[in-house]
Coordinates of C-alpha atoms in Angstrom, one line a residue:
M1 CA 128.1 83.9 112.8
R2 CA 129.9 81.4 115.2
K3 CA 128.1 81.3 118.5
L4 CA 131.0 82.7 120.5
V5 CA 130.3 86.0 118.1
A6 CA 126.7 85.6 117.9
L7 CA 126.1 85.6 121.6
P8 CA 127.9 89.0 122.1
V9 CA 126.9 90.8 119.1
L10 CA 123.0 89.7 119.2
S11 CA 122.7 89.7 122.9
A12 CA 124.2 93.5 123.4
D13 CA 120.6 95.0 123.5
A14 CA 119.2 92.4 126.2
L15 CA 122.3 91.9 128.4
S16 CA 123.1 95.7 128.8
S17 CA 119.4 96.4 130.1
V18 CA 120.8 95.1 133.3
A19 CA 122.3 98.2 133.5
Y20 CA 119.2 99.9 133.9
G21 CA 116.4 97.5 134.2
P22 CA 116.9 96.9 137.8
E23 CA 117.6 100.7 139.0
A24 CA 114.0 101.4 136.9
M25 CA 112.3 98.6 139.5
L26 CA 114.1 99.9 142.4
A27 CA 113.3 103.8 141.2
I28 CA 109.5 103.1 141.3
L29 CA 109.5 101.0 144.8
V30 CA 111.8 103.7 146.7
L31 CA 108.8 106.1 146.1
G32 CA 107.1 103.8 148.9
G33 CA 110.1 103.6 151.3
A34 CA 111.7 101.1 153.1
A35 CA 108.4 99.3 152.7
G36 CA 108.4 99.4 149.3
L37 CA 111.7 98.1 148.9
A38 CA 110.8 95.0 150.5
Y39 CA 108.8 94.0 147.5
S40 CA 112.2 94.0 145.2
V41 CA 112.7 90.4 145.7
P42 CA 109.3 88.9 145.3
I43 CA 108.9 91.1 141.8
A44 CA 112.5 90.2 140.7
A45 CA 111.6 86.4 140.9
T46 CA 108.3 87.4 138.7
I47 CA 110.9 89.1 136.1
V48 CA 112.9 86.3 136.3
F49 CA 110.2 83.5 135.6
L50 CA 109.2 86.1 132.8
M51 CA 112.6 86.1 131.3
L52 CA 112.7 82.2 131.3
A53 CA 109.0 81.9 129.8
V54 CA 109.4 84.5 126.9
G55 CA 113.1 82.9 126.3
V56 CA 111.6 79.4 125.9
S57 CA 108.8 80.6 124.1
Y58 CA 111.2 82.6 121.4
R59 CA 113.1 79.3 121.4
Q60 CA 110.0 78.2 119.3
T61 CA 110.1 81.0 117.0
V62 CA 113.4 80.1 116.2
R63 CA 112.7 76.7 114.9
A64 CA 109.3 77.7 112.9
Y65 CA 111.0 80.4 111.3
P66 CA 114.6 79.2 110.2
H67 CA 114.9 82.5 107.9
G68 CA 114.4 84.7 110.7
G69 CA 111.2 85.6 112.3
G70 CA 110.4 89.1 113.1
S71 CA 107.4 90.5 114.9
Y72 CA 105.9 91.9 111.9
I73 CA 106.4 88.8 109.9
V74 CA 105.4 86.6 112.2
A75 CA 102.3 88.3 113.5
G76 CA 101.4 89.1 109.7
D77 CA 101.7 86.0 108.6
N78 CA 99.4 84.2 111.2
L79 CA 97.4 87.1 112.6
G80 CA 96.5 89.2 109.7
R81 CA 97.4 92.5 108.2
V82 CA 96.4 95.1 110.9
P83 CA 98.1 92.7 113.7
G84 CA 101.2 92.8 111.7
L85 CA 101.0 96.2 111.4
I86 CA 100.5 96.9 115.1
A87 CA 103.4 94.6 115.7
A88 CA 105.7 96.3 113.5
A89 CA 104.8 100.0 115.4
G90 CA 105.7 98.1 118.4
L91 CA 109.1 97.3 117.1
M92 CA 109.9 100.7 115.6
T93 CA 108.6 102.4 118.9
D94 CA 111.2 99.9 120.9
Y95 CA 114.2 100.4 118.4
V96 CA 113.9 104.4 118.8
L97 CA 113.6 104.2 122.5
T98 CA 116.5 101.4 122.6
V99 CA 118.7 104.2 121.1
A100 CA 117.5 106.6 123.2
V101 CA 117.6 104.7 126.5
S102 CA 121.0 103.1 125.7
I103 CA 122.5 106.2 125.3
A104 CA 120.8 107.8 128.3
S105 CA 121.9 105.0 130.8
G106 CA 125.2 104.9 128.9
V107 CA 125.7 108.8 129.5
A108 CA 124.6 108.0 133.2
A109 CA 127.2 105.4 133.7
I110 CA 129.8 108.3 132.7
T111 CA 128.8 110.8 134.5
S112 CA 128.4 108.4 137.7
A113 CA 132.1 108.3 136.9
V114 CA 132.8 111.7 136.2
P115 CA 130.3 114.1 138.2
S116 CA 131.5 117.4 136.4
L117 CA 130.0 116.1 133.3
A118 CA 126.5 115.5 134.5
P119 CA 125.2 118.9 133.3
E120 CA 126.3 117.9 129.8
A121 CA 124.6 114.9 129.3
V122 CA 122.0 115.9 127.0
P123 CA 124.8 117.3 124.3
I124 CA 127.0 114.2 125.0
G125 CA 123.9 112.1 124.3
V126 CA 123.2 114.1 121.0
G127 CA 126.7 114.0 120.1
V128 CA 126.7 110.2 120.6
I129 CA 123.9 109.4 118.4
A130 CA 125.3 111.7 115.7
L131 CA 128.6 109.5 115.9
L132 CA 126.2 106.6 115.5
L133 CA 124.4 108.0 112.5
A134 CA 127.8 109.2 110.6
G135 CA 129.2 105.5 111.3
N136 CA 126.3 103.5 110.0
L137 CA 125.8 105.8 106.9
R138 CA 129.3 105.0 106.2
G139 CA 128.3 100.9 106.6
V140 CA 129.4 100.3 110.0
R141 CA 128.3 96.5 110.7
Q142 CA 128.1 94.7 114.0
A143 CA 130.3 91.7 113.4
G144 CA 133.9 90.0 114.6
A145 CA 135.8 90.3 117.8
L146 CA 135.7 94.4 117.8
F147 CA 131.6 94.1 118.2
A148 CA 132.0 91.2 120.6
A149 CA 134.4 92.9 123.0
P150 CA 132.1 95.3 124.9
T151 CA 129.4 92.3 125.5
Y152 CA 132.1 90.2 126.8
A153 CA 133.8 93.0 129.1
F154 CA 130.4 93.7 130.4
I155 CA 129.8 90.3 131.4
I156 CA 132.8 89.9 133.0
A157 CA 132.6 93.4 135.2
V158 CA 129.2 92.5 136.5
L159 CA 129.9 88.7 137.2
A160 CA 133.1 90.2 138.9
L161 CA 131.2 92.7 140.8
V162 CA 128.7 90.1 141.9
A163 CA 131.6 87.7 143.2
V164 CA 133.5 90.1 145.0
G165 CA 130.4 91.3 146.6
L166 CA 129.2 87.9 147.4
F167 CA 132.3 87.1 148.9
D168 CA 132.6 90.1 150.9
A169 CA 129.1 89.2 152.6
A170 CA 129.9 85.7 153.4
G171 CA 132.3 87.5 155.7
R172 CA 129.5 88.9 157.8
D173 CA 127.4 86.0 157.2
F174 CA 125.3 87.5 154.4
R175 CA 123.8 90.2 156.6
P176 CA 122.8 93.3 154.5
L177 CA 124.7 96.7 155.4
A178 CA 122.7 99.4 156.6
A179 CA 120.9 100.8 153.9
P180 CA 119.4 104.7 153.9
H181 CA 115.9 105.2 155.2
P182 CA 114.1 107.0 151.9
N183 CA 111.0 108.9 153.1
A184 CA 108.0 107.2 151.8
T185 CA 106.3 109.8 149.0
E186 CA 103.6 107.2 148.4
S187 CA 101.6 104.4 149.9
V188 CA 102.6 101.1 149.0
G189 CA 99.8 99.2 147.1
I190 CA 99.0 97.2 144.0
L191 CA 99.5 100.0 141.9
L192 CA 103.0 100.9 142.8
V193 CA 104.1 97.3 142.8
M194 CA 102.7 97.0 139.6
R195 CA 104.3 99.9 138.1
A196 CA 107.6 98.6 139.4
F197 CA 107.3 95.2 137.6
A198 CA 106.4 97.0 134.5
S199 CA 109.6 99.0 134.9
G200 CA 111.7 96.2 135.8
S201 CA 110.3 94.2 132.8
T202 CA 112.3 96.3 130.7
A203 CA 115.3 94.6 131.5
M204 CA 114.1 92.0 128.7
T205 CA 114.1 94.3 125.8
G206 CA 116.3 92.8 123.1
I207 CA 115.3 89.2 123.8
E208 CA 113.9 88.5 120.5
A209 CA 116.9 89.7 118.6
I210 CA 118.1 86.0 118.0
S211 CA 115.3 84.9 116.5
N212 CA 115.3 87.6 113.7
A213 CA 118.7 86.9 112.7
V214 CA 118.8 83.4 112.4
P215 CA 120.1 83.1 109.2
A216 CA 123.4 84.8 110.0
F217 CA 124.4 81.6 112.0
K218 CA 126.3 78.9 110.9
P219 CA 124.9 75.4 109.7
V220 CA 122.8 74.3 111.2
E221 CA 121.5 77.5 111.8
W222 CA 118.1 77.4 113.5
R223 CA 119.9 74.6 115.9
N224 CA 122.8 77.1 116.7
A225 CA 120.0 80.0 117.2
R226 CA 118.6 78.3 119.8
T227 CA 121.8 77.1 121.3
T228 CA 122.7 80.6 121.6
L229 CA 119.5 82.2 123.0
T230 CA 119.6 79.8 125.8
W231 CA 122.9 81.1 126.8
M232 CA 121.9 84.7 126.4
V233 CA 118.9 84.0 128.6
G234 CA 120.9 82.2 131.2
L235 CA 123.2 85.2 131.4
L236 CA 120.4 87.4 131.4
I237 CA 119.0 85.7 134.5
A238 CA 122.4 85.5 135.9
L239 CA 123.2 89.2 135.8
F240 CA 120.0 90.5 136.6
A241 CA 119.4 88.3 139.9
G242 CA 123.0 88.8 140.8
T243 CA 122.7 92.3 140.5
I244 CA 119.3 92.5 142.6
A245 CA 120.9 90.5 145.2
M246 CA 124.0 92.9 145.5
V247 CA 121.6 96.0 145.9
L248 CA 120.1 94.0 149.1
L249 CA 123.2 93.1 150.4
D250 CA 124.9 96.2 150.0
G251 CA 122.2 98.6 151.1
V252 CA 121.9 100.6 147.8
V253 CA 119.2 102.5 146.9
P254 CA 118.8 104.6 143.7
S255 CA 120.0 108.0 143.7
S256 CA 120.1 110.6 141.0
R257 CA 123.4 111.4 141.5
E258 CA 124.9 107.9 140.6
T259 CA 123.7 105.0 139.4
V260 CA 123.1 101.6 141.2
L261 CA 125.5 99.8 139.0
S262 CA 127.9 102.5 139.6
Q263 CA 127.2 102.6 143.2
L264 CA 127.6 98.4 143.4
A265 CA 130.8 98.8 141.8
H266 CA 132.3 101.2 144.4
H267 CA 131.2 98.9 146.9
S268 CA 133.3 96.1 145.5
F269 CA 136.0 97.8 143.6
G270 CA 136.7 101.1 145.3
S271 CA 137.5 103.7 143.2
G272 CA 140.3 102.1 141.5
P273 CA 140.8 100.8 137.7
L274 CA 138.4 98.0 138.2
Y275 CA 135.6 100.3 139.0
I276 CA 136.7 102.3 136.1
F277 CA 136.6 99.3 133.9
T278 CA 133.0 98.3 135.0
Q279 CA 131.9 101.9 133.8
A280 CA 133.4 102.1 130.6
A281 CA 132.3 98.3 129.9
T282 CA 129.0 99.5 130.9
A283 CA 129.1 102.7 128.4
A284 CA 130.3 100.2 125.8
V285 CA 127.9 97.9 125.7
L286 CA 125.2 100.4 125.7
L287 CA 126.4 102.0 122.9
L288 CA 126.6 99.1 120.9
A289 CA 123.0 98.0 122.1
A290 CA 121.7 101.4 120.7
N291 CA 123.9 100.5 117.6
T292 CA 121.7 97.4 117.1
A293 CA 118.8 99.4 116.2
Y294 CA 120.6 100.7 113.5
N295 CA 120.6 97.3 111.9
D296 CA 117.0 96.4 112.8
F297 CA 114.9 99.8 112.5
P298 CA 115.8 100.3 108.7
R299 CA 115.3 96.7 107.9
V300 CA 111.7 96.8 109.5
L301 CA 111.0 99.8 107.5
F302 CA 112.3 98.2 104.4
L303 CA 109.9 95.2 104.8
L304 CA 106.9 97.5 105.1
A305 CA 108.4 99.7 101.7
R306 CA 108.0 96.4 100.3
D307 CA 104.5 95.5 101.2
R308 CA 103.8 99.1 100.5
Y309 CA 102.7 100.5 103.9
A310 CA 106.0 102.9 103.8
P311 CA 107.2 105.2 101.4
R312 CA 109.4 103.6 98.9
I313 CA 112.5 105.4 99.7
F314 CA 113.3 103.1 102.5
L315 CA 113.8 100.4 99.9
R316 CA 117.0 102.1 98.6
L317 CA 120.6 101.4 99.7
G318 CA 123.0 104.1 100.0
D319 CA 126.6 104.2 98.6
R320 CA 127.8 102.1 101.3
L321 CA 125.1 99.4 100.9
A322 CA 123.2 100.8 104.0
F323 CA 119.6 102.0 104.4
S324 CA 120.5 105.3 104.5
N325 CA 117.0 106.9 104.8
G326 CA 116.0 104.6 107.8
I327 CA 118.8 105.2 109.3
I328 CA 118.4 109.0 109.3
L329 CA 114.9 108.7 110.2
L330 CA 115.9 106.5 113.2
S331 CA 118.6 109.1 114.3
L332 CA 116.0 112.0 114.1
A333 CA 113.3 110.1 116.1
A334 CA 115.6 109.1 118.7
V335 CA 117.1 112.9 119.3
L336 CA 113.7 114.2 119.5
V337 CA 112.7 111.7 122.2
Y338 CA 116.2 111.9 124.0
V339 CA 116.0 115.9 124.2
A340 CA 112.3 115.9 124.7
F341 CA 112.5 113.7 128.2
G342 CA 116.1 115.4 129.1
G343 CA 117.9 112.4 128.4
M344 CA 116.8 111.0 131.9
T345 CA 116.7 107.1 131.7
N346 CA 114.0 107.0 134.4
S347 CA 111.8 109.5 132.2
L348 CA 111.9 107.4 129.1
I349 CA 111.2 103.6 130.9
P350 CA 107.6 104.2 130.5
L351 CA 107.7 104.7 126.8
Y352 CA 110.0 101.6 126.6
A353 CA 107.8 99.2 128.0
V354 CA 104.8 99.6 125.8
G355 CA 106.5 99.2 122.5
V356 CA 108.9 95.9 123.6
F357 CA 106.0 94.2 125.2
L358 CA 103.4 95.0 122.3
A359 CA 105.8 93.3 120.0
F360 CA 106.4 90.6 122.3
T361 CA 102.6 89.7 122.4
L362 CA 101.6 89.7 119.2
S363 CA 104.6 87.7 118.0
Q364 CA 103.7 84.9 120.4
A365 CA 100.2 85.2 119.8
G366 CA 101.0 84.5 116.1
M367 CA 103.3 81.6 116.7
V368 CA 100.2 80.0 118.9
V369 CA 98.1 80.4 115.5
H370 CA 100.9 79.1 113.9
W371 CA 101.2 76.0 115.9
W372 CA 97.6 75.3 115.7
R373 CA 97.6 75.5 112.3
L374 CA 100.6 73.6 111.5
R375 CA 99.8 70.7 114.1
D376 CA 103.4 68.9 113.7
R377 CA 105.6 66.9 116.0
H378 CA 105.6 68.3 119.4
W379 CA 103.1 71.0 118.2
R380 CA 101.3 71.0 121.8
K381 CA 104.4 71.6 123.7
S382 CA 105.6 74.6 121.5
L383 CA 101.8 76.1 121.6
F384 CA 101.9 75.9 125.2
F385 CA 105.2 77.6 125.6
N386 CA 103.7 80.5 123.0
A387 CA 100.9 80.8 124.7
A388 CA 102.7 81.0 128.0
G389 CA 104.6 83.6 126.5
A390 CA 102.0 85.8 124.7
L391 CA 100.0 85.7 128.1
L392 CA 102.5 86.7 130.3
S393 CA 103.7 89.6 127.4
A394 CA 100.3 90.9 127.4
V395 CA 99.8 91.4 131.5
V396 CA 103.4 93.0 131.1
F397 CA 101.9 95.4 128.2
L398 CA 98.5 96.2 129.9
T399 CA 100.1 96.9 133.1
A400 CA 102.7 99.3 131.5
G401 CA 100.2 101.0 129.4
I402 CA 97.4 101.5 132.3
T403 CA 99.9 102.2 135.1
K404 CA 102.3 104.4 133.4
F405 CA 99.8 106.0 130.9
T406 CA 100.4 109.6 132.2
E407 CA 104.1 109.3 132.5
G408 CA 104.6 108.9 129.4
A409 CA 103.1 105.8 128.1
W410 CA 100.6 107.8 126.3
V411 CA 103.3 109.0 124.0
A412 CA 104.1 105.1 122.7
V413 CA 100.4 104.5 122.4
L414 CA 99.7 107.6 120.2
A415 CA 102.6 106.6 118.2
V416 CA 101.5 103.2 117.7
G417 CA 97.8 104.3 116.6
L418 CA 99.5 107.3 114.5
F419 CA 101.8 104.8 112.8
L420 CA 98.5 102.5 112.0
V421 CA 96.9 105.2 110.7
G422 CA 99.8 106.3 108.1
A423 CA 100.6 103.0 107.0
T424 CA 97.1 102.2 106.0
R425 CA 97.0 105.6 104.0
I426 CA 100.0 105.1 102.5
R427 CA 99.0 101.2 101.0
R428 CA 95.6 103.0 99.9
H429 CA 97.9 105.4 97.9
Y430 CA 99.9 103.0 96.5
E431 CA 96.9 100.6 95.7
T432 CA 95.2 103.5 93.8
V433 CA 98.2 104.5 92.1
A434 CA 98.8 100.8 90.9
K435 CA 95.6 100.8 89.7
A436 CA 95.7 103.7 87.3
L437 CA 99.2 102.2 86.3
R438 CA 97.7 99.1 85.4
L439 CA 97.9 98.0 81.7
H440 CA 94.5 97.6 79.6
P441 CA 93.5 94.1 78.6
H442 CA 95.0 95.0 75.0
G443 CA 98.2 96.6 76.6
F444 CA 100.1 93.8 75.3
E445 CA 98.7 93.7 72.1
L446 CA 99.5 97.5 71.1
P447 CA 103.0 97.5 69.9
V448 CA 105.5 100.7 70.4
P449 CA 105.5 102.3 67.3
T450 CA 109.2 101.0 65.5
P451 CA 112.0 103.7 65.2
V452 CA 113.2 104.5 61.7
V453 CA 116.7 104.2 62.8
P454 CA 117.9 100.6 63.5
T455 CA 118.3 99.6 67.3
T456 CA 121.0 98.2 69.1
V457 CA 121.5 96.2 72.3
V458 CA 124.4 97.3 74.4
P459 CA 125.4 94.4 76.9
P460 CA 125.6 95.7 80.9
P461 CA 128.8 96.7 82.1
A462 CA 130.2 94.7 84.7
G463 CA 133.5 96.1 86.6
P464 CA 135.9 97.4 84.5
V465 CA 134.2 95.6 81.5
V466 CA 133.3 98.0 78.3
P467 CA 130.0 97.1 76.9
Q468 CA 130.2 95.6 73.2
P469 CA 127.0 95.8 70.4
S470 CA 125.5 92.7 70.3
A471 CA 126.8 91.2 67.1
A472 CA 122.7 89.6 66.2
A473 CA 121.4 93.3 66.5
P474 CA 121.4 96.0 63.7
R475 CA 124.3 98.6 64.2
L476 CA 124.1 102.3 64.8
P477 CA 125.0 104.4 62.2
E478 CA 128.7 104.0 61.5
E479 CA 131.1 106.2 63.6
R480 CA 133.0 108.8 61.9
S481 CA 136.6 108.3 61.0
G482 CA 139.4 109.9 63.2
A483 CA 139.2 110.4 67.0
R484 CA 136.0 110.6 68.5
P485 CA 134.9 113.7 70.1
E486 CA 135.0 114.1 74.0
E487 CA 133.3 117.7 73.9
E488 CA 130.2 118.9 73.0
A489 CA 131.5 120.1 69.4
E490 CA 128.3 119.8 67.5
E491 CA 126.7 122.4 65.4
T492 CA 124.1 121.3 63.0
P493 CA 121.5 118.6 63.7
Q494 CA 123.1 116.2 61.3
E495 CA 126.1 116.2 63.8
I496 CA 124.2 114.5 66.5
V497 CA 123.9 111.0 66.8
H498 CA 121.2 109.9 69.0
L499 CA 120.7 106.9 71.3
S500 CA 117.3 107.2 74.0
V501 CA 117.9 105.1 77.1
V502 CA 114.7 104.4 79.0
P503 CA 114.8 102.7 82.4
I504 CA 111.7 100.4 82.9
A505 CA 111.0 99.4 86.4
T506 CA 107.8 97.5 85.8
M507 CA 105.5 96.9 82.6
D508 CA 103.1 99.7 83.3
L509 CA 101.3 102.3 81.6
A510 CA 104.0 104.8 82.9
G511 CA 106.8 102.7 81.5
L512 CA 104.9 102.0 77.8
R513 CA 104.4 105.8 78.0
A514 CA 108.2 106.5 78.2
L515 CA 109.1 104.0 75.6
A516 CA 105.9 104.9 73.3
Y517 CA 107.5 108.6 73.5
A518 CA 111.0 107.1 73.2
A519 CA 110.3 105.4 69.9
S520 CA 108.2 108.7 68.5
L521 CA 111.6 110.2 68.1
H522 CA 112.4 107.7 65.5
Q523 CA 116.0 107.5 67.1
P524 CA 117.6 104.3 68.2
V525 CA 115.9 103.1 71.6
L526 CA 117.2 100.8 74.1
A527 CA 115.2 99.9 77.4
L528 CA 117.3 99.2 80.7
H529 CA 115.6 97.2 83.7
I530 CA 117.6 97.2 86.9
S531 CA 116.5 94.0 88.7
P532 CA 117.3 93.1 92.6
E533 CA 117.6 89.4 91.6
E534 CA 117.8 87.1 89.0
D535 CA 114.4 85.4 89.3
E536 CA 112.9 88.9 89.1
A537 CA 114.8 89.6 86.1
E538 CA 113.8 86.5 84.4
R539 CA 110.3 87.3 85.1
F540 CA 110.6 90.9 83.6
R541 CA 112.0 89.1 80.5
R542 CA 109.0 86.9 80.0
Y543 CA 106.7 90.1 80.4
W544 CA 108.9 92.0 77.8
T545 CA 108.3 89.2 75.4
L546 CA 104.8 88.7 76.1
W547 CA 104.4 92.6 75.3
G548 CA 106.1 91.8 71.7
D549 CA 109.8 92.2 72.1
H550 CA 109.8 95.4 70.2
L551 CA 112.5 97.2 71.3
P552 CA 115.9 95.6 72.5
L553 CA 116.3 95.5 76.4
E554 CA 118.8 95.1 78.8
V555 CA 118.4 93.9 82.3
V556 CA 121.2 94.8 85.0
V557 CA 120.6 92.6 88.2
S558 CA 122.0 95.0 91.3
P559 CA 121.3 92.8 94.3
Y560 CA 121.7 95.0 96.7
R561 CA 118.5 97.1 95.2
A562 CA 120.3 99.8 94.2
I563 CA 119.0 101.7 91.2
V564 CA 120.6 104.8 90.6
A565 CA 124.1 103.8 91.0
P566 CA 124.1 100.8 88.7
L567 CA 122.5 103.0 86.2
V568 CA 125.2 105.5 86.4
H569 CA 127.6 103.0 86.0
Y570 CA 125.8 101.8 82.6
I571 CA 125.5 105.0 80.9
E572 CA 129.1 106.0 82.0
A573 CA 130.5 102.9 80.7
L574 CA 127.9 103.2 77.2
H575 CA 129.7 106.6 77.1
A576 CA 133.2 105.6 77.4
Q577 CA 132.5 103.0 74.8
R578 CA 130.8 105.4 72.1
P579 CA 131.7 108.8 73.3
D580 CA 130.4 110.2 69.7
L581 CA 126.7 109.5 70.9
T582 CA 124.3 111.8 72.4
L583 CA 122.6 109.6 75.2
T584 CA 119.0 110.5 76.2
V585 CA 117.7 109.1 79.7
I586 CA 113.8 109.1 79.3
L587 CA 112.4 108.3 82.8
P588 CA 109.0 107.7 83.5
E589 CA 108.0 109.9 86.4
I590 CA 104.8 109.3 88.4
V591 CA 103.5 112.7 89.7
A592 CA 101.0 112.9 92.1
R593 CA 98.5 115.6 92.3
R594 CA 98.7 116.0 96.1
W595 CA 102.0 117.3 97.8
R596 CA 101.7 114.8 100.6
H597 CA 101.3 112.1 98.0
R598 CA 104.8 113.1 96.2
L599 CA 106.9 112.1 98.9
L600 CA 105.9 108.8 98.9
H601 CA 107.4 108.5 95.0
S602 CA 111.1 108.5 95.0
R603 CA 112.8 111.2 92.5
I604 CA 115.2 109.7 90.9
A605 CA 116.0 112.0 88.1
P606 CA 117.5 115.0 90.2
R607 CA 119.8 112.4 91.6
L608 CA 120.6 111.0 88.0
R609 CA 121.1 114.4 86.5
R610 CA 123.7 115.2 89.6
A611 CA 125.6 112.0 89.0
L612 CA 125.9 112.4 85.4
R613 CA 126.5 116.0 85.0
P614 CA 130.4 115.8 84.8
L615 CA 129.7 113.7 81.6
P616 CA 129.5 115.5 78.2
K617 CA 126.6 114.5 75.8
V618 CA 124.1 113.0 78.3
V619 CA 120.9 114.2 78.6
V620 CA 118.5 113.5 81.3
T621 CA 114.3 114.0 80.8
T622 CA 111.4 112.8 82.3
I623 CA 107.6 111.7 81.2
P624 CA 105.1 112.5 83.6
F625 CA 102.5 110.2 84.6
H626 CA 99.8 111.9 86.6
V627 CA 97.3 110.3 89.4

């Protein structure tokens, strides 16, 4: 991506937090009355310093991880398995709450402009999440001017609001307007100040997004990513500080009926078109911020599933090349949280800060270890910046966890703990299964029984190309003269011409058992391997040769990690080439004895049966392997 496109697309989450971060801080301080609001400037200044420190810290991450350095990767690489999982838990909590908080804040922007919709806030929010779910399942992506427009519109609206407000304030020598005197319901003390600081720090959410997406930039990727990150942090500080300044000058206090940003827009623009533009831009950028989680949450789940810490169904791409299962899980979790907290932004904020700063802390601590081990040019400076970012993030995490524990932070802490337990148990199960499936020392020496009927090799179909038999391989029995039958008209066993196709994912006991079963039928057998990349395909061919190359093998490279779609495509093309054949697809299937473990293994056979049901003379069967 060009920097002008990457800036709004990747900064939507961070910049949109200006819509709720300052208000979250003020909503705590107002509990202390006018005395509490007096702390807004020093707390805001501290948060600005935190933004600057963490932004500089992530610039070091971009340089060290030019291929993308998410918190899970950085913490796992440098701190170990458990810290990596904790960082992943914080990230996933962050993404779920990004959807819930962004939708809640966006709906609040709408109801501030149209108060009559306030009673329907929860159904509206659920409907918006449903729309995001449908759009992402259909393969909606954040790219181009369409997704850049809301962020730029929001930046323009807030900067215009601040400029007009400052111009008006200059006419009265920057004297603050008289503010309502809220009644104090709590005493002003260190606990209130720390709670306000933790809530206001949620204005930093999304600041790590650019470090996750370095490969998406044009060359030189890491340099362009660092430049974009610098611009994002600068804009975030300007929008945050400008909003706080206008709150003080216009005498605005948080209200349950109208957002702070809406009140400021009313002060600067009245109720005319510019006010409507500001509210519309706010709602649009918050919707875009929610949509960023639909890109990142499934990707983290994919990485976890690749490392066997999550069910393998999260490795699978849908028909629209989207991680459908991760998208569905994110939507369900976001709806649950959103409805449970009544769609109220201030109720969701305590959960938000815990996950965000837990991931920040572990990521930056991982970078400290990275620089200490590497010790390349300028490593001391980079280590200092990352150590400062880790320390400050840890302060916010502990503050949010302690001061907001009873307000809802316990939910986030509990979710992280449950995730850690669940992920380690899933990994243990997959390791047990891998041990059961591991080939014996003599496994490569025992050949599968050779079929009596000659075998053939069928090249993988590509697009509309019809597969042709290999000239070097023995031929199948000759086709009957005349037209090839398209219907199941066979009445005697002699009329049926077989070909068994055995999809093999890995060379393990389950796969070899399926091959042995197919060969024992004394019919032609073709092994088929679906590979996500050419390197993996070549590695599998070497394993196949080492095994003895007893049966013909075809490898289909599916770069999108889809399995069923390319398999169906291959079978369809093979059926079109030889409609006289009865194709039997023999699938090895892992059968877990405990029901909860069965959820961890993909059920390809039912999906394959549904997809191939319209084709005549295609049989799908499974060879169970019990573990």
